[in-house]
């Protein structure tokens, strides 16, 4: 805790005081003492042209990261250098990116194109490191890009790149678990890889993504066994652990026949019940079987190929092989691991700690295995206490009639140790030896009694507790010891020991009839000063004495019970009341009174002192769960042996079948490709954009990226729409949409069956929607793919209607809402269809699809916000609950007014809500999380510039007056040539108003069109003038204080009119 | 696998952190500090600590705690072994694994950690590969780099990564080809107070320094290989050849490495080369005791016993010790109650002796336990296990 404080102090700002600065430039540390200034300095260095300065800056930044200081505000400056030629700078930038990309997702996207280029580099190290970094920046938007990159890398020439691909798989999986199915395909492919370099990594990926898909291993089992010895050591550990589990499911227990004989021999010593039941089970199965056991050759192969690894220098590998042998090998062969494990005891103390834990567990089950190494577990005075206690545990487990005398002699030395915890543990261990081995019980007891005169109270107390347990086994012969212990009550203060003595005297008061009442007398005197645990035993003692010797102890008992009656502790009061009713005969006391003696003086079974490591072996040895004796997250249960061996032929690798398999795979891939090439096509522009060119292209890049990430079909429509222009879209819309929908239909059908489940549920609301639309809304004429009756019948009715309807529904919903609310539509200009954008695709949203559009209505709660209409449809077959927005991460100044939480959305239902966003008159995207009761989705809304304004009405004079004020810098003029179809008045107005939310201003001249609007946040005027010249030429003028908005608006409008 | 790594010094400052997945807050270390406080002694900090959301696996090396954060099931030894490998790498790179050396080379440390783990799974841990990727710092190189602007980071994939011998660098050239083998054997023995050996075993290692050009393929064989019944190998050694012929056959890494380590079990026990005569007693009812220890050599085949150091953990009741030694110096730390006697070389003519008075806390009962004596010594040029290396051939 103290350290934590020290740390926070340090972070609090004293950074420049005492601590040494990592900087390589000693001066800089002193001069730029405040963080703010220092960062400025770093930014300058990063912007410079010199690599050496950049490197210097990056080194200092990395030093900051290493210290845990926040360097996130340098992100834009650092990310620019991602394409730097200097390899060291580049590497450090990668380090920085991986650390901060998660926090600054948008800016991180700027670097993606560099990595995408890197993925195609001829140098395999660069390909691999590009993939490594690309997969390490945890930005959900790039999931499709990652997926693509992994797939490509998985078939790379270089095994090193393939290895990196295997490493990337769990990264992608942890980012988006929806990709599981596709990732499993990649894993399947990589598992077939024949190089040792890949094997370890892909098995690691397998374990993290799909450990349950044991069927993927069959074909590769023999190959893995044979490669094992050449795999690098870390991979060996993972592979061996996985193969252990595999073998447990595929082979028969090698010990099924022997278990009868050996266990019954061991039982003689232990005599535990549980083993009995186990034996019974084993017996039952073996009776059923009665088949001679023959080990599967594959099982043998595994055992044979892992055995040499016991001589690895890596403790983890040795441990992995040891657990494999322990869990899989026939009893006779398990012994080989003991030597290797004992060797590990010479290693670092942490290794010893883990190994001893496992040896402790093994030594209970297979005692014989470690007996020859008994002396290796002897304790050194220099061992840490935790190691000593574990060794003691092992020694106790190993004790038997032949070696007990040596062990006890060793224990005697331990008792003289200065480490008191260790001494206490030793006494316990002696107790356990005594209970387990009847022969030495008396010796142990005598030894322990001698300890009672030890000067150290802790030793005495521990001995008392252990003696109590031992005496319970044969009390009759030991009244002397009990007498001795009774004397101790005068001196010993440890509550547990006092309580133990009192219990003993009470229990065996018949053996010490003279002393017992006297002890009670003494205890009654000191009753009020005793600990609770002691008081309870005093009451017990009193009760027992009352029943056996009421003449002497009646008054004492009454006295004690009276004291207890007013005790502060309710347990004690309860006990006193209960006992009084039970033992003191009154008129009221019922039948129980007669049985009081039976109740109190019943024969009690002796406690069984057993190891805390007993039965820990149901956890896979060597695992974290075993060490903690609790199931750790992600622990894979070690399955029990099957009763019948599964078909061993699945592991046969037959060449023809194998090729068949791959050809099928290939076909599958081919089918799927179009699906992905879509998203690739979309991310195309970013790929080609060279971030090295300068800031301008970067901005562009940024604008494109968030959309590209969605990779959604509706965006395709979107782009198509932009290209073709509104009018054309209107005319050709039906055909175009029909085409895309049928394409989609086939794509969705062939790619997966995901949509199947959702489709039926989908249909009904879609129909309802269409009906509603038919019934009303004249405004809807402009929405293209309208009536299902008019739409050309799609080739696959069911799935396509599903997809068409979803887009339909959203289109319509926006409109119908406009209709029903029917607010005075003064400010709502006549524009065509409302353009919808995808917020969350059905695939990424796990069946939840969200679209949004700008309804162009004022947001009721805040006039400075843009109203965004959100349309959520639930395509899953389960109810989605508590849909809400959380953790909006707006850029500076941006505000988000969340929509009220949707409590639940039934399957197939759609809901539409309105949220408000204050974009601060910028086209930066607003990022937030869309949460359901189970998942969180990162989404972002990016407004087109035209939606950042609201129309205003003004007269021609007013317009001219305002325009006069906004000249010079605020005026942007652009010449353009109008397309044929855009020449009519109607078309021009239509195109302009659809591109921007502006209102028309009346105008005298008929070759001039004027529009006016105000930006939503700041309310600055935006005035648009379009002057038609002779022919198709025209001139567009935009006047606005906000130059950026003006420029972008010009661009948008020109695009709308020209394309 | 391994999520994050924190390096913590003895006073509890987190002086380096590295995350391979999402960032884990430093506050997770509070659980570690708690355990550390409870353990009192640094070596009693449990290596595995379970916290509500994470598991902490730590090692203690050279006064630094390496604390790794784990989120899911992983073999604990896997992590422990890896952390030790990290510490070894630092040692290899900077000559020592200390807080100052790590802080001074923080950028290289970071680059190393980045290469060693990917997403928490070990990527490159072989020192030869790492040295090709990231060159170790030397004064000369830093001067050259600052002039020429070249960097410490290699831009091609180390060839070792791709081959079946990832431990060796390619294109090694020496003008003098040489190979050295150090055989270091340790006896580890527990001797009871009457002088009889309770337990003894021999632990040996062969450390090598190989400076050979090209791709040398070496074989090493022993006179009586049967003695080596429990051996662990560097990955470069061919298991099969050892199994069948008891010959060590390998393509060595370049530079220093540990070839094998072995254990000779106690059946063929060798006499311990020194003996100790001791007289430690505490008088009843008085605050003093006597202390008298003499160390002498036993049959040692004519070799001298050197570097003898004796350490004794005295009982808590001991306040101070007034001793005189015939040879070497002694110190007694009244806080930790550790007596250290640095003797040096033992000459059979004049046996070193340390004797004097032990002052006890007045009134405290006589300490019951006898302190245990730990004695360390070295003998050069003596193979206790009687294992001899006969010939080596290289190709």
Coordinates of N, CA and C in Angstrom, one line a residue, chain B residues 150-254:
Chain B
X150 N 23.5 4.9 -37.9 CA 23.0 3.5 -38.0 C 22.3 3.1 -36.7
X151 N 21.6 2.1 -36.7 CA 20.8 1.8 -35.5 C 21.1 0.5 -34.9
X152 N 20.6 0.3 -33.7 CA 20.8 -0.9 -33.0 C 19.9 -2.1 -33.4
X153 N 19.0 -1.8 -34.3 CA 18.0 -2.8 -34.6 C 18.3 -3.4 -36.0
X154 N 18.3 -4.7 -36.0 CA 18.5 -5.3 -37.3 C 17.3 -5.3 -38.2
X155 N 17.5 -5.3 -39.5 CA 16.3 -5.2 -40.3 C 16.1 -6.4 -41.1
X156 N 16.8 -7.5 -40.9 CA 16.5 -8.7 -41.6 C 16.2 -9.7 -40.5
X157 N 15.4 -10.7 -41.0 CA 15.1 -11.8 -40.1 C 16.3 -12.6 -39.7
X158 N 16.6 -12.8 -38.5 CA 17.7 -13.7 -38.1 C 17.5 -15.0 -38.7
X159 N 18.5 -15.5 -39.4 CA 18.4 -16.8 -40.1 C 18.1 -17.9 -39.2
X160 N 18.5 -17.8 -38.0 CA 18.3 -18.8 -37.0 C 16.8 -19.1 -36.8
X161 N 16.0 -18.0 -36.9 CA 14.6 -18.2 -36.7 C 13.9 -19.2 -37.6
X162 N 14.5 -19.3 -38.8 CA 13.9 -20.1 -39.8 C 14.4 -21.6 -39.8
X163 N 15.6 -21.7 -39.3 CA 16.2 -23.0 -39.4 C 15.8 -23.9 -38.3
X164 N 16.4 -25.1 -38.3 CA 16.1 -26.0 -37.2 C 17.0 -25.8 -36.1
X165 N 18.0 -24.9 -36.2 CA 18.9 -24.6 -35.1 C 18.8 -23.2 -34.8
X166 N 17.7 -22.8 -34.2 CA 17.4 -21.4 -33.9 C 18.4 -20.8 -33.0
X167 N 19.2 -21.6 -32.3 CA 20.1 -21.0 -31.3 C 21.3 -20.4 -31.9
X168 N 21.7 -20.8 -33.1 CA 22.9 -20.3 -33.7 C 22.8 -19.2 -34.7
X169 N 23.7 -18.3 -34.6 CA 23.7 -17.2 -35.6 C 24.4 -17.7 -36.9
X170 N 24.0 -17.1 -38.0 CA 24.7 -17.5 -39.2 C 25.9 -16.6 -39.5
X171 N 26.8 -17.1 -40.3 CA 27.9 -16.3 -40.7 C 28.8 -15.9 -39.6
X172 N 29.1 -16.8 -38.7 CA 30.0 -16.5 -37.6 C 31.5 -16.7 -38.1
X173 N 32.3 -15.7 -37.8 CA 33.7 -15.9 -38.3 C 34.7 -15.5 -37.2
X174 N 35.6 -16.3 -36.9 CA 36.7 -16.0 -35.9 C 38.0 -16.2 -36.6
X175 N 39.0 -15.4 -36.2 CA 40.3 -15.7 -36.7 C 40.9 -16.8 -35.8
X176 N 40.7 -16.8 -34.5 CA 41.1 -17.9 -33.7 C 39.9 -18.7 -33.3
X177 N 39.9 -19.9 -33.7 CA 38.8 -20.8 -33.3 C 39.1 -21.4 -32.0
X178 N 38.2 -21.2 -31.0 CA 38.5 -21.8 -29.7 C 37.2 -22.2 -29.1
X179 N 37.3 -23.2 -28.2 CA 36.1 -23.7 -27.4 C 36.6 -24.0 -26.0
X180 N 35.9 -23.5 -25.1 CA 36.2 -23.7 -23.7 C 35.0 -24.4 -23.0
X181 N 35.4 -25.3 -22.1 CA 34.3 -25.9 -21.3 C 34.7 -25.8 -19.8
X182 N 33.8 -25.2 -19.0 CA 34.0 -25.2 -17.6 C 33.2 -26.2 -16.9
X183 N 33.8 -27.1 -16.2 CA 33.0 -28.1 -15.5 C 32.9 -27.6 -14.0
X184 N 31.7 -27.3 -13.6 CA 31.6 -26.8 -12.2 C 30.7 -27.9 -11.5
X185 N 31.3 -28.4 -10.4 CA 30.5 -29.4 -9.6 C 30.3 -28.8 -8.2
X186 N 29.1 -29.1 -7.7 CA 28.8 -28.6 -6.3 C 28.4 -29.8 -5.5
X187 N 28.9 -29.9 -4.3 CA 28.4 -30.9 -3.4 C 27.4 -30.2 -2.5
X188 N 26.3 -30.8 -2.3 CA 25.3 -30.3 -1.5 C 25.0 -31.3 -0.4
X189 N 25.4 -30.9 0.8 CA 25.3 -31.9 1.9 C 24.7 -31.4 3.1
X190 N 24.0 -32.2 3.8 CA 23.5 -31.9 5.1 C 24.2 -32.8 6.1
X191 N 24.8 -32.2 7.1 CA 25.6 -33.0 8.1 C 25.1 -32.8 9.5
X192 N 24.8 -33.9 10.2 CA 24.2 -33.6 11.5 C 25.3 -33.2 12.5
X193 N 24.9 -33.0 13.8 CA 25.9 -32.4 14.7 C 27.0 -33.3 15.1
X194 N 26.7 -34.6 14.9 CA 27.8 -35.5 15.3 C 28.8 -35.7 14.1
X195 N 28.5 -35.1 13.0 CA 29.5 -35.1 11.9 C 29.2 -36.1 10.8
X196 N 28.1 -36.9 11.0 CA 27.8 -37.9 9.9 C 26.9 -37.2 8.9
X197 N 27.1 -37.6 7.7 CA 26.4 -37.0 6.5 C 25.0 -37.6 6.5
X198 N 24.1 -36.7 6.5 CA 22.7 -37.1 6.4 C 22.3 -37.3 4.9
X199 N 22.7 -36.3 4.1 CA 22.4 -36.3 2.7 C 23.4 -35.6 1.9
X200 N 23.8 -36.1 0.8 CA 24.8 -35.4 0.0 C 24.5 -35.8 -1.5
X201 N 24.6 -34.8 -2.3 CA 24.5 -35.1 -3.7 C 25.4 -34.1 -4.5
X202 N 25.7 -34.5 -5.7 CA 26.6 -33.7 -6.5 C 25.8 -33.1 -7.6
X203 N 25.9 -31.8 -7.8 CA 25.2 -31.1 -8.9 C 26.3 -30.6 -9.8
X204 N 26.2 -30.8 -11.0 CA 27.3 -30.3 -11.9 C 26.7 -29.6 -13.1
X205 N 27.5 -28.7 -13.6 CA 27.1 -28.1 -14.9 C 28.3 -28.0 -15.8
X206 N 28.1 -28.0 -17.1 CA 29.2 -27.7 -18.0 C 28.8 -26.4 -18.7
X207 N 29.6 -25.4 -18.4 CA 29.3 -24.1 -19.1 C 30.4 -24.0 -20.2
X208 N 29.9 -23.6 -21.4 CA 30.8 -23.5 -22.5 C 30.9 -22.1 -23.0
X209 N 32.1 -21.9 -23.6 CA 32.3 -20.7 -24.4 C 32.8 -21.1 -25.7
X210 N 32.0 -21.0 -26.7 CA 32.4 -21.5 -28.0 C 32.6 -20.4 -29.0
X211 N 33.8 -20.3 -29.6 CA 34.0 -19.3 -30.6 C 34.6 -20.0 -31.8
X212 N 33.7 -20.5 -32.6 CA 34.1 -21.3 -33.8 C 33.4 -20.7 -35.0
X213 N 34.0 -20.7 -36.1 CA 33.5 -20.2 -37.3 C 32.5 -21.2 -38.0
X214 N 31.6 -20.7 -38.8 CA 30.8 -21.5 -39.6 C 29.8 -22.3 -38.8
X215 N 29.5 -23.5 -39.2 CA 28.6 -24.4 -38.5 C 29.3 -25.6 -37.9
X216 N 29.9 -25.4 -36.8 CA 30.7 -26.5 -36.2 C 29.7 -27.6 -35.7
X217 N 30.1 -28.8 -35.8 CA 29.3 -29.9 -35.2 C 30.2 -30.6 -34.3
X218 N 29.9 -30.6 -33.0 CA 30.9 -31.1 -32.0 C 30.3 -32.3 -31.4
X219 N 31.3 -33.2 -30.9 CA 30.9 -34.3 -30.1 C 31.8 -34.3 -28.9
X220 N 31.2 -34.7 -27.8 CA 31.9 -34.7 -26.5 C 31.6 -36.0 -25.8
X221 N 32.6 -36.7 -25.4 CA 32.3 -38.0 -24.8 C 33.0 -38.1 -23.4
X222 N 32.5 -38.9 -22.6 CA 33.1 -39.0 -21.2 C 33.6 -40.4 -21.0
X223 N 34.5 -40.5 -20.0 CA 35.1 -41.8 -19.6 C 34.0 -42.7 -19.1
X224 N 33.3 -42.2 -18.1 CA 32.3 -43.1 -17.4 C 31.0 -42.4 -17.4
X225 N 30.3 -42.3 -18.6 CA 29.1 -41.6 -18.7 C 28.0 -42.2 -17.8
X226 N 28.2 -43.4 -17.3 CA 27.1 -43.9 -16.4 C 26.8 -43.1 -15.2
X227 N 27.8 -42.4 -14.8 CA 27.7 -41.5 -13.6 C 26.6 -40.5 -13.8
X228 N 26.5 -40.0 -15.1 CA 25.5 -38.9 -15.3 C 24.2 -39.6 -15.6
X229 N 23.5 -39.8 -14.5 CA 22.2 -40.5 -14.7 C 21.1 -39.6 -14.8
X230 N 21.3 -38.3 -14.4 CA 20.2 -37.4 -14.5 C 20.7 -36.1 -15.1
X231 N 20.4 -35.9 -16.4 CA 21.0 -34.8 -17.1 C 19.9 -33.9 -17.7
X232 N 20.2 -32.7 -17.8 CA 19.3 -31.8 -18.6 C 20.2 -31.1 -19.6
X233 N 19.6 -31.0 -20.8 CA 20.4 -30.6 -21.9 C 20.0 -29.2 -22.5
X234 N 20.9 -28.5 -23.0 CA 20.6 -27.4 -23.9 C 19.9 -28.0 -25.1
X235 N 19.0 -27.2 -25.7 CA 18.3 -27.8 -26.9 C 19.1 -28.2 -28.0
X236 N 20.4 -27.7 -28.1 CA 21.2 -28.1 -29.2 C 21.7 -29.5 -29.2
X237 N 21.6 -30.2 -28.1 CA 22.2 -31.5 -28.0 C 21.2 -32.5 -28.6
X238 N 21.7 -33.5 -29.3 CA 20.9 -34.5 -30.0 C 20.5 -35.6 -29.0
X239 N 19.3 -35.7 -28.6 CA 18.8 -36.6 -27.6 C 19.2 -38.1 -28.0
X240 N 18.9 -38.3 -29.3 CA 19.0 -39.7 -29.8 C 20.4 -40.3 -29.6
X241 N 21.3 -39.4 -30.0 CA 22.7 -39.8 -29.9 C 23.1 -40.1 -28.5
X242 N 22.7 -39.3 -27.6 CA 23.0 -39.5 -26.2 C 22.4 -40.8 -25.7
X243 N 21.1 -41.0 -26.0 CA 20.4 -42.2 -25.6 C 21.1 -43.5 -26.0
X244 N 21.6 -43.5 -27.3 CA 22.2 -44.7 -27.8 C 23.7 -44.8 -27.5
X245 N 24.4 -43.7 -27.6 CA 25.9 -43.9 -27.5 C 26.5 -43.2 -26.3
X246 N 25.7 -42.4 -25.6 CA 26.2 -41.6 -24.5 C 27.2 -40.7 -24.9
X247 N 27.0 -40.0 -26.1 CA 27.9 -39.0 -26.6 C 27.1 -37.7 -26.7
X248 N 27.7 -36.6 -26.3 CA 27.1 -35.4 -26.5 C 27.4 -34.9 -27.9
X249 N 26.4 -34.8 -28.8 CA 26.7 -34.3 -30.1 C 25.8 -33.1 -30.4
X250 N 26.4 -32.0 -30.8 CA 25.6 -30.8 -30.9 C 26.3 -29.8 -31.9
X251 N 25.4 -28.9 -32.4 CA 25.9 -27.7 -33.1 C 25.7 -26.6 -32.1
X252 N 26.8 -26.0 -31.6 CA 26.7 -25.1 -30.5 C 26.2 -23.7 -30.9
X253 N 25.5 -23.0 -29.9 CA 25.3 -21.6 -30.1 C 26.6 -20.9 -30.1
X254 N 26.6 -19.6 -30.5 CA 27.8 -18.8 -30.5 C 27.9 -18.2 -29.2

